[in-house]
Coordinates of C-alpha atoms in Angstrom, one line a residue:
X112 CA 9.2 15.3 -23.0
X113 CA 5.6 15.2 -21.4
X114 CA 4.3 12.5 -22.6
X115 CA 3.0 9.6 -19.7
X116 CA 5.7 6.9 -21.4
X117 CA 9.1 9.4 -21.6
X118 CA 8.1 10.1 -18.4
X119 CA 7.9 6.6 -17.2
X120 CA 11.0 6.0 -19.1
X121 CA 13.2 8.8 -17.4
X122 CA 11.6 7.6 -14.0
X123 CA 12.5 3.4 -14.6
X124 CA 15.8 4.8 -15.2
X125 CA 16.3 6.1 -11.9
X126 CA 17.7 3.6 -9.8
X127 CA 15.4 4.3 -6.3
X128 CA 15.6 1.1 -4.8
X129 CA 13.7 1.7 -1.2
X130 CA 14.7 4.0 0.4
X131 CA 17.3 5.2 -2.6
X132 CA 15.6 8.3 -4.1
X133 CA 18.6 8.4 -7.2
X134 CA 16.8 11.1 -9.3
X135 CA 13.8 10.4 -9.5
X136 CA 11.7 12.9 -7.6
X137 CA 14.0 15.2 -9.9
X138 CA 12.6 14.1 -12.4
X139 CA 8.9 14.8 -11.5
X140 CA 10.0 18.1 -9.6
X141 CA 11.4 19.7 -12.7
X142 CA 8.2 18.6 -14.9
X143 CA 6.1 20.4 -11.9
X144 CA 7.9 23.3 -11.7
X145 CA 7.6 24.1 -15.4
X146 CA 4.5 23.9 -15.4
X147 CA 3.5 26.2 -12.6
X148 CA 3.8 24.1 -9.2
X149 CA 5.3 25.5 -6.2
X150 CA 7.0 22.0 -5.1
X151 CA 8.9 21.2 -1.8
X152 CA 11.8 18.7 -1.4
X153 CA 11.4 17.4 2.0
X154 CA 13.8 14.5 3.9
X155 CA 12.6 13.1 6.9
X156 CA 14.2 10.1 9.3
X157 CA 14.3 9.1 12.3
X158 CA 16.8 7.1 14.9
X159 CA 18.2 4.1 13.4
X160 CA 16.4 4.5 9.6
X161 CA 17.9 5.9 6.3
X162 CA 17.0 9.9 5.7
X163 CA 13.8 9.2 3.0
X164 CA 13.7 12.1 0.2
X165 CA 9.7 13.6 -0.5
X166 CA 8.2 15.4 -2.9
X167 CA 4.8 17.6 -2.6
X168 CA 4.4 19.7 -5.6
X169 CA 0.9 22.2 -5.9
X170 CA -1.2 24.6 -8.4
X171 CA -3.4 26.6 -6.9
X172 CA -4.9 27.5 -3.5
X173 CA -8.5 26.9 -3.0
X174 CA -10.6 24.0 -2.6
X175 CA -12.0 21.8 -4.1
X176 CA -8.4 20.4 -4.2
X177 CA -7.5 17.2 -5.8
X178 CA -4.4 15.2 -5.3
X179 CA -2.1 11.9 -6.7
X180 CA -0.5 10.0 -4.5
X181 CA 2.3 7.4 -5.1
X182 CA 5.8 6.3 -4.5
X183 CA 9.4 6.3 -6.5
X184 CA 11.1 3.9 -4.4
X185 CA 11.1 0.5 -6.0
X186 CA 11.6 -3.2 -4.4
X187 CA 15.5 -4.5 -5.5
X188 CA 15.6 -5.9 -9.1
X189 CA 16.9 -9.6 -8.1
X190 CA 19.1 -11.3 -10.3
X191 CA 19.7 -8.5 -12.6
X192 CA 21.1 -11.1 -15.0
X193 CA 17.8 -13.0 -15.7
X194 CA 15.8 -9.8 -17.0
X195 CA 14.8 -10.1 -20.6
X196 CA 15.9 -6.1 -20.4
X197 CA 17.7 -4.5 -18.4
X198 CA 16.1 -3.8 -14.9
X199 CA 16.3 -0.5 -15.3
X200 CA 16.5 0.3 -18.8
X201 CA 13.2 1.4 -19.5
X202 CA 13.3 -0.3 -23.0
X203 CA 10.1 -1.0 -25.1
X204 CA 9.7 -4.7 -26.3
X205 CA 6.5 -6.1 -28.1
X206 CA 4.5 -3.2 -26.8
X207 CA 5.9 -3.4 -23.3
X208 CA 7.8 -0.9 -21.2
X209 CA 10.8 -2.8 -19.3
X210 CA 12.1 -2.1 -15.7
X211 CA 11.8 -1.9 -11.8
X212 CA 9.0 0.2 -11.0
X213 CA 7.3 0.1 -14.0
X214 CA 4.2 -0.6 -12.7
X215 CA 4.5 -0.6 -9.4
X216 CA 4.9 2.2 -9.6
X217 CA 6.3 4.6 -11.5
X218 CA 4.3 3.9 -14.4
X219 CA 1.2 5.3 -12.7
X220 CA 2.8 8.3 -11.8
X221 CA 3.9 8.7 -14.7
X222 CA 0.3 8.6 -16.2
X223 CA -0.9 11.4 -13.3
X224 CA 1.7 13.5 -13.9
X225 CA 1.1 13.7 -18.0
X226 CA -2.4 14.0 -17.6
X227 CA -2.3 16.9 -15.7
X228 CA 0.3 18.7 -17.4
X229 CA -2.0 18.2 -20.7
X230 CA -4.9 19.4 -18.6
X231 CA -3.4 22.4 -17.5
X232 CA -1.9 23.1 -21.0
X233 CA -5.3 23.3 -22.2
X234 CA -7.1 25.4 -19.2
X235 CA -4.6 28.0 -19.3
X236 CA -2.4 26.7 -16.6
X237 CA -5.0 26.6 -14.0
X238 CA -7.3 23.9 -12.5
X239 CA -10.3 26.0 -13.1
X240 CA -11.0 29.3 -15.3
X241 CA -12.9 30.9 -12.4
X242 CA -9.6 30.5 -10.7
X243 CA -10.4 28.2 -8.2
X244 CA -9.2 24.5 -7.4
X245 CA -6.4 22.8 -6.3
X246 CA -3.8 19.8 -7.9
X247 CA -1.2 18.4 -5.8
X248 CA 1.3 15.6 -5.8
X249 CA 2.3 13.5 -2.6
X250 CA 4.8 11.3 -3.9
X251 CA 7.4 9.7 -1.1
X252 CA 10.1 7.2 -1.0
X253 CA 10.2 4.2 1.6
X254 CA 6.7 2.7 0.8
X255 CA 7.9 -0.4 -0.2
X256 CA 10.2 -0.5 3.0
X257 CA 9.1 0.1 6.1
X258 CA 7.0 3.1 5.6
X259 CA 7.7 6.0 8.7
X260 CA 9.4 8.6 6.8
X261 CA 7.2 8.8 3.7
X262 CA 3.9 9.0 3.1
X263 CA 2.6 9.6 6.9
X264 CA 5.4 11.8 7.9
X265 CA 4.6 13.9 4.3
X266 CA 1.3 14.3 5.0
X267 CA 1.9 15.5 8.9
X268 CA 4.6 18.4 7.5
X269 CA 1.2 19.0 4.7
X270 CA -1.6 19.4 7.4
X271 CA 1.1 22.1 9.6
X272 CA 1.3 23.8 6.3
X273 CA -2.7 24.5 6.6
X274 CA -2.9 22.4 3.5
X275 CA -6.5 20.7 3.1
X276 CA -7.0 17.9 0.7
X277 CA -11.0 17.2 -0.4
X278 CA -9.7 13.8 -2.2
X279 CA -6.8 11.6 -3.3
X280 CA -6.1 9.2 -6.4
X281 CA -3.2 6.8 -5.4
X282 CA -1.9 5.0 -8.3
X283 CA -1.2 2.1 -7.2
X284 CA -1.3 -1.0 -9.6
X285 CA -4.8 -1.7 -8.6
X286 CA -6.3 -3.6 -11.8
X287 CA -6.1 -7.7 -11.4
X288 CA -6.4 -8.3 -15.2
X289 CA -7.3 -5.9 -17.6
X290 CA -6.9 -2.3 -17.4
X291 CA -10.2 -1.0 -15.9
X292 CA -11.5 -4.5 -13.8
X293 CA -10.7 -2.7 -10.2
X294 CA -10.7 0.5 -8.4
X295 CA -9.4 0.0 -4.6
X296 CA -12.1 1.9 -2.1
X297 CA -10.6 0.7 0.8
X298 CA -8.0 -2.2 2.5
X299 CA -8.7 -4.1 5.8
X300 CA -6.5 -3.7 8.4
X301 CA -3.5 -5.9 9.4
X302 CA -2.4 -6.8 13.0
X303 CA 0.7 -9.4 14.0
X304 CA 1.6 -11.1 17.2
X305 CA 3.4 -13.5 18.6
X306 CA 1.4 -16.5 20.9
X307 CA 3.5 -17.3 23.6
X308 CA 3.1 -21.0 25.8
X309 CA 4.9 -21.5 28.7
X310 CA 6.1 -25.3 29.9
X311 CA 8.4 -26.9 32.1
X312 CA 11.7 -28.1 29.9
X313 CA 12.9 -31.7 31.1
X314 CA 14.1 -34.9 29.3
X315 CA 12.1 -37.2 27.4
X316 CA 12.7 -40.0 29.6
X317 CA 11.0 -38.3 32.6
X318 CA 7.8 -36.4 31.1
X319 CA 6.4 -35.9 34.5
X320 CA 9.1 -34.0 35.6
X321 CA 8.4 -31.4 32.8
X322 CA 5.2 -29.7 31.0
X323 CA 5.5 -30.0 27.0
X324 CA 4.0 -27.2 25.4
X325 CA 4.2 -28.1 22.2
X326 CA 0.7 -29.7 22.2
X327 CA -0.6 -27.1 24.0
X328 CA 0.4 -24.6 21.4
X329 CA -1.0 -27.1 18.5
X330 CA -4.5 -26.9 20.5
X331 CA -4.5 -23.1 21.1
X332 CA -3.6 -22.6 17.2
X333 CA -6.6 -24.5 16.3
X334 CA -9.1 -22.9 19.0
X335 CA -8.0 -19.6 17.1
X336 CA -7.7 -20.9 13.7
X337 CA -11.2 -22.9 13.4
X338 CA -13.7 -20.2 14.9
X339 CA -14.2 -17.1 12.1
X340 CA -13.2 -13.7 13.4
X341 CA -16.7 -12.5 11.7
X342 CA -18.3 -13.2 8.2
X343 CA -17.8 -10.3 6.3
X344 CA -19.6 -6.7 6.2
X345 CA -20.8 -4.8 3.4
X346 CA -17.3 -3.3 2.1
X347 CA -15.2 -6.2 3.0
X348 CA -14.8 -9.6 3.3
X349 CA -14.3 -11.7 6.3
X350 CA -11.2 -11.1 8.4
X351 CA -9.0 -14.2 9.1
X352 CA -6.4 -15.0 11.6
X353 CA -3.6 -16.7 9.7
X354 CA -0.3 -18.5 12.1
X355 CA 2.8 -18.1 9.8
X356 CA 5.3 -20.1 11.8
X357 CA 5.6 -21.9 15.0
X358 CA 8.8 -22.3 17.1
X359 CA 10.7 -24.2 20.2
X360 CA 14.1 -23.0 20.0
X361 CA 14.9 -26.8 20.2
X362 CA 18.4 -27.8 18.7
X363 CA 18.0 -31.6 20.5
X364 CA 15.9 -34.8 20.4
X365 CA 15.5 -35.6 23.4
X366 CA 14.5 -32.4 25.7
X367 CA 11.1 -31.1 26.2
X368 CA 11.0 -27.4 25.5
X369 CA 10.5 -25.1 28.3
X370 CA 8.3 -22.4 25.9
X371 CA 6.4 -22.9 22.4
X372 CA 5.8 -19.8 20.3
X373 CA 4.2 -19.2 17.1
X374 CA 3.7 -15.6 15.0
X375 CA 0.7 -15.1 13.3
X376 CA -1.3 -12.1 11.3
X377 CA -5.0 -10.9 11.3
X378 CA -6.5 -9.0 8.4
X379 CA -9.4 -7.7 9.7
X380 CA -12.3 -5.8 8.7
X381 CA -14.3 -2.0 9.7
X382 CA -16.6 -4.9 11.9
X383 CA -13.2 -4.1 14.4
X384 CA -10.8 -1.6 15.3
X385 CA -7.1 -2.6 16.6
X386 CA -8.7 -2.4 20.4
X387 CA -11.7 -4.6 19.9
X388 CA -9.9 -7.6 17.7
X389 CA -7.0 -7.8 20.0
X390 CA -9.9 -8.1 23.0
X391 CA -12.0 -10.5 21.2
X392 CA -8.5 -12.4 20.4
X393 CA -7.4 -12.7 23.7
X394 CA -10.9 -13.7 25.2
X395 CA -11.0 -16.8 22.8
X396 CA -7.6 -17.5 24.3
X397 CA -8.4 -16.9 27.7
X398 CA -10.7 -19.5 27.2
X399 CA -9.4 -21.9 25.5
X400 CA -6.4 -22.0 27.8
X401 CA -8.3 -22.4 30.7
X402 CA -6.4 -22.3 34.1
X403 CA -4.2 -25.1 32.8
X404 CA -2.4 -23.7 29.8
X405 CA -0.1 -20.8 30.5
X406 CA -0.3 -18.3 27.1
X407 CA 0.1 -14.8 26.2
X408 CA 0.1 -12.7 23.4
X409 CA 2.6 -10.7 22.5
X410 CA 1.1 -7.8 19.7
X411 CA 3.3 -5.7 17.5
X412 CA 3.0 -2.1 17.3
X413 CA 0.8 -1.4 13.7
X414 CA -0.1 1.4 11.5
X415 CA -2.2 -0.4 9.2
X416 CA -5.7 0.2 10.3
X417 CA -8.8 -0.5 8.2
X418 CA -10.1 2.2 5.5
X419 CA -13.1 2.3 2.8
X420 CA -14.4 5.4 0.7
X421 CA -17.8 5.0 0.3
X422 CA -19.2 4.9 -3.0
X423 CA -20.6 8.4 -3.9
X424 CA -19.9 11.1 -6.2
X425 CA -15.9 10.9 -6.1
X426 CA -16.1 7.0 -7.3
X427 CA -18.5 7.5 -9.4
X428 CA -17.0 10.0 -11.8
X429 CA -13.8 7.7 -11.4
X430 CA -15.8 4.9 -12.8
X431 CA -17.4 7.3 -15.4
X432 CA -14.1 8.3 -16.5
X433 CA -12.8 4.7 -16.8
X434 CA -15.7 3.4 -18.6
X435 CA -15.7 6.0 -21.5
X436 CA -11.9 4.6 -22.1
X437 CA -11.9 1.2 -21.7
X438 CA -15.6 -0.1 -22.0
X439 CA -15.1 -1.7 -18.5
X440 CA -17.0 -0.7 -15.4
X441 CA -14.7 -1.3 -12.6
X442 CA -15.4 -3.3 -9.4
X443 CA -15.3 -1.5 -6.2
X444 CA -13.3 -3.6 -4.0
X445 CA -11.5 -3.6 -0.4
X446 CA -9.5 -7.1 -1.4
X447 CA -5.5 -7.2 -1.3
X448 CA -2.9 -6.0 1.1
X449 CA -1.8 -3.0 2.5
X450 CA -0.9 0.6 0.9
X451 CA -0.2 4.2 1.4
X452 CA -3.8 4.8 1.2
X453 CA -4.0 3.9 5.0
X454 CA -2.2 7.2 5.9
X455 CA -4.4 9.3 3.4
X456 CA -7.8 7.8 4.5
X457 CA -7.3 10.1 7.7
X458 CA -7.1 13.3 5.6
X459 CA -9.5 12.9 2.4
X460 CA -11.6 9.7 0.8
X461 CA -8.6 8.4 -1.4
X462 CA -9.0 5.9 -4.4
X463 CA -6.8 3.5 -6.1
X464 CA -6.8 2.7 -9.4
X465 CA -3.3 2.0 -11.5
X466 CA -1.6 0.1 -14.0
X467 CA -2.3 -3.7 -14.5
X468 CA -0.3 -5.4 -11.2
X469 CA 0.5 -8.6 -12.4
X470 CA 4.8 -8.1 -12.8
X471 CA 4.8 -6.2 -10.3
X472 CA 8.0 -7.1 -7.8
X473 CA 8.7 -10.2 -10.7
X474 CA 11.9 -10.1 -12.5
X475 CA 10.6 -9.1 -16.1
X476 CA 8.4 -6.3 -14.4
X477 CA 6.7 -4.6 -17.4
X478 CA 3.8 -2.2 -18.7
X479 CA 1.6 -2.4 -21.6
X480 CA 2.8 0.7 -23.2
X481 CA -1.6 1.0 -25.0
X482 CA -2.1 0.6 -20.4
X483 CA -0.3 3.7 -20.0
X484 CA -1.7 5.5 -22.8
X485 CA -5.1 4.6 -21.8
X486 CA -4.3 5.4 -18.1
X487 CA -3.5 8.8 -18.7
X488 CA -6.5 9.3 -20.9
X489 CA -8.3 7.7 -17.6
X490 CA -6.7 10.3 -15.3
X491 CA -7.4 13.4 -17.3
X492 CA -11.1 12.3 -17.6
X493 CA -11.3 12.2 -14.3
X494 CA -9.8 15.9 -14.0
X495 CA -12.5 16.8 -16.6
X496 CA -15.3 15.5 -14.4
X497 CA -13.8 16.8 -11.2
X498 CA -13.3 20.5 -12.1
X499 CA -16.6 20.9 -14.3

């Protein structure tokens, strides 16, 4: 069956937890291929990571060339034993779909890959009667993992193909509330490191003999901590630099530490690029350690570099096609975490706009069934628009 909620059914059922594929892209290739697709199963992996199963599936083979993005791999149920329904059962309770993945998310695929099929069904099995335009699927399966044989490494194989993408709908669960309160333009980056202090170790008993840094650490947190990193820009909020944990390696009372360390992460805005925030983070430190306090950063490798579509044509026939379903004109916002959409931005303006996240990754994880209805009917409005 084609229909967005059999489809997110047969999908929950798969058991894909990261980097586990278990059927799923099966089920999705199979749809595709009946439907005209030339699809291509492709595994990548590299030294020391599991082999990560891929899906690109596409109709037609000029532009203007649209695609939907998203991910079959699913974060581990938990206690399987405290789900209302079975975590992957894919059962329907009080107007809810039931399972792992259901909206984060399989459901939105799900909804892409119904809305399309209907499309085509009705336009002759083509994206356009003149016979030209594009449809594509990226789908991959380590997002929620650690994300280097999937999405990136999918789109790299795509680009030696010759393929071109004009733009990209990810379908991630983007809404906050309602179905229809936010479409994602864009993410800030993120950057981690490690501040490193450097002391003397000694006993208690003889401070002089040693140099603590424990208090040097507390006052370099704070010089980093209290000064803002910038004060927003037009897309995005301010960035902030946030320490997660601090550590001395100290199993004893009564020894000073020889080194302090704590780990911290900056989410950071377009007013920066990876180069420019780790200079302007290690100036401030410079400074505030003076020739006294002996410091370092140590930064950890990141892919996650900033990203925004700029409203224009693309977002605004994706908030026409979400207003004529649910009443709701959608925010344009940059707010949350990380996503795939940080690989696509390098190939094609990419949106996101999903199912309703708030189960997401919670046992209990569930999807209005009337959100997936509505989603699809979102979807294929935006096909409409796109290929008139």
């Amino acid at each position: 069956m084609t229909d967005a909620l059999s489809i997110t059914r047969d999908l929950v059922r798969c058991r894909s937890i990261t980097p586990i594929d278990a059927g799923a892209l099966g089920v999705l290739e199979k749809l595709l291929k009946g439907a005209g697709f030339e699809t291509h199963r492709v595994t990548f992996s590299e030294p020391g990571t599991a082999d990560v199963h891929n899906l690109y599936a596409r109709i037609g083979s000029e532009a203007p060339h649209i695609s939907f993005a998203g991910h079959t791999d699913v974060v581990p149920p938990g206690d399987e034993s405290a789900w209302t329904l079975g975590a992957f059962s894919g059962e329907i309770k009080d107007g809810f779909i039931y399972g792992r993945g259901a909206v984060d998310m399989k459901g939105g695929i799900a909804c892409s890959a119904a809305a399309v099929l209907q499309y085509l069904a009705d336009h002759g099995g083509k994206p356009r009667e003149d016979g030209k335009g594009s449809i594509s699927f990226i789908i991959t399966g380590d997002e929620e993992d650690i994300s280097v044989n999937g999405t990136v490494k999918l789109l790299q194989w795509a680009a030696a193909r010759g393929e071109k993408f004009d733009h990209c709908v990810l379908g991630e669960p983007s809404n906050v509330d309602t179905l229809g309160d936010c479409i994602k333009i864009g993410r800030r980056g993120s950057q981690s490191g490690t501040l490193y202090v450097d002391g003397i170790q000694g006993h208690v008993a003889y401070p002089h003999r040693a140099s603590n840094p424990v208090p040097d650490i507390s006052r370099l947190i704070l010089a980093l901590s209290d000064e803002p990193l910038d004060h927003g820009s037009a897309q995005f909020q301010a960035s902030n630099l946030e320490f997660t944990s601090v550590d001395v390696g100290n199993s004893t009372n009564n020894v000073i530490p020889g080194q302090a360390r704590a780990k911290f992460n900056i989410r950071f805005n377009d007013l920066h690029t990876q180069a420019s925030l780790r200079e302007l983070v290690e100036a401030r430190l410079a400074k505030a350690a003076g020739n006294r306090i002996k410091a370092h950063i140590a930064w950890e490798p990141s892919n996650s570099n900033v990203f925004v579509t700029r409203p224009g044509d693309f977002t605004n026939l994706a908030v026409a096609a979400i207003e004529e379903v649910t009443g709701r004109k959608p925010e344009l916002s940059t707010s949350g975490g990380t996503s795939d959409a940080r690989f696509i931005a390098s190939y094609c303006p990419v949106i996101e706009f999903g199912l309703v996240g708030q189960t997401m990754h919670q046992i209990d994880e569930r999807a209005s069934v009337t959100d997936i209805e509505k989603l699809t009917q979102i979807y294929r409005g935006i096909l409409d628009r796109y290929f008139a």
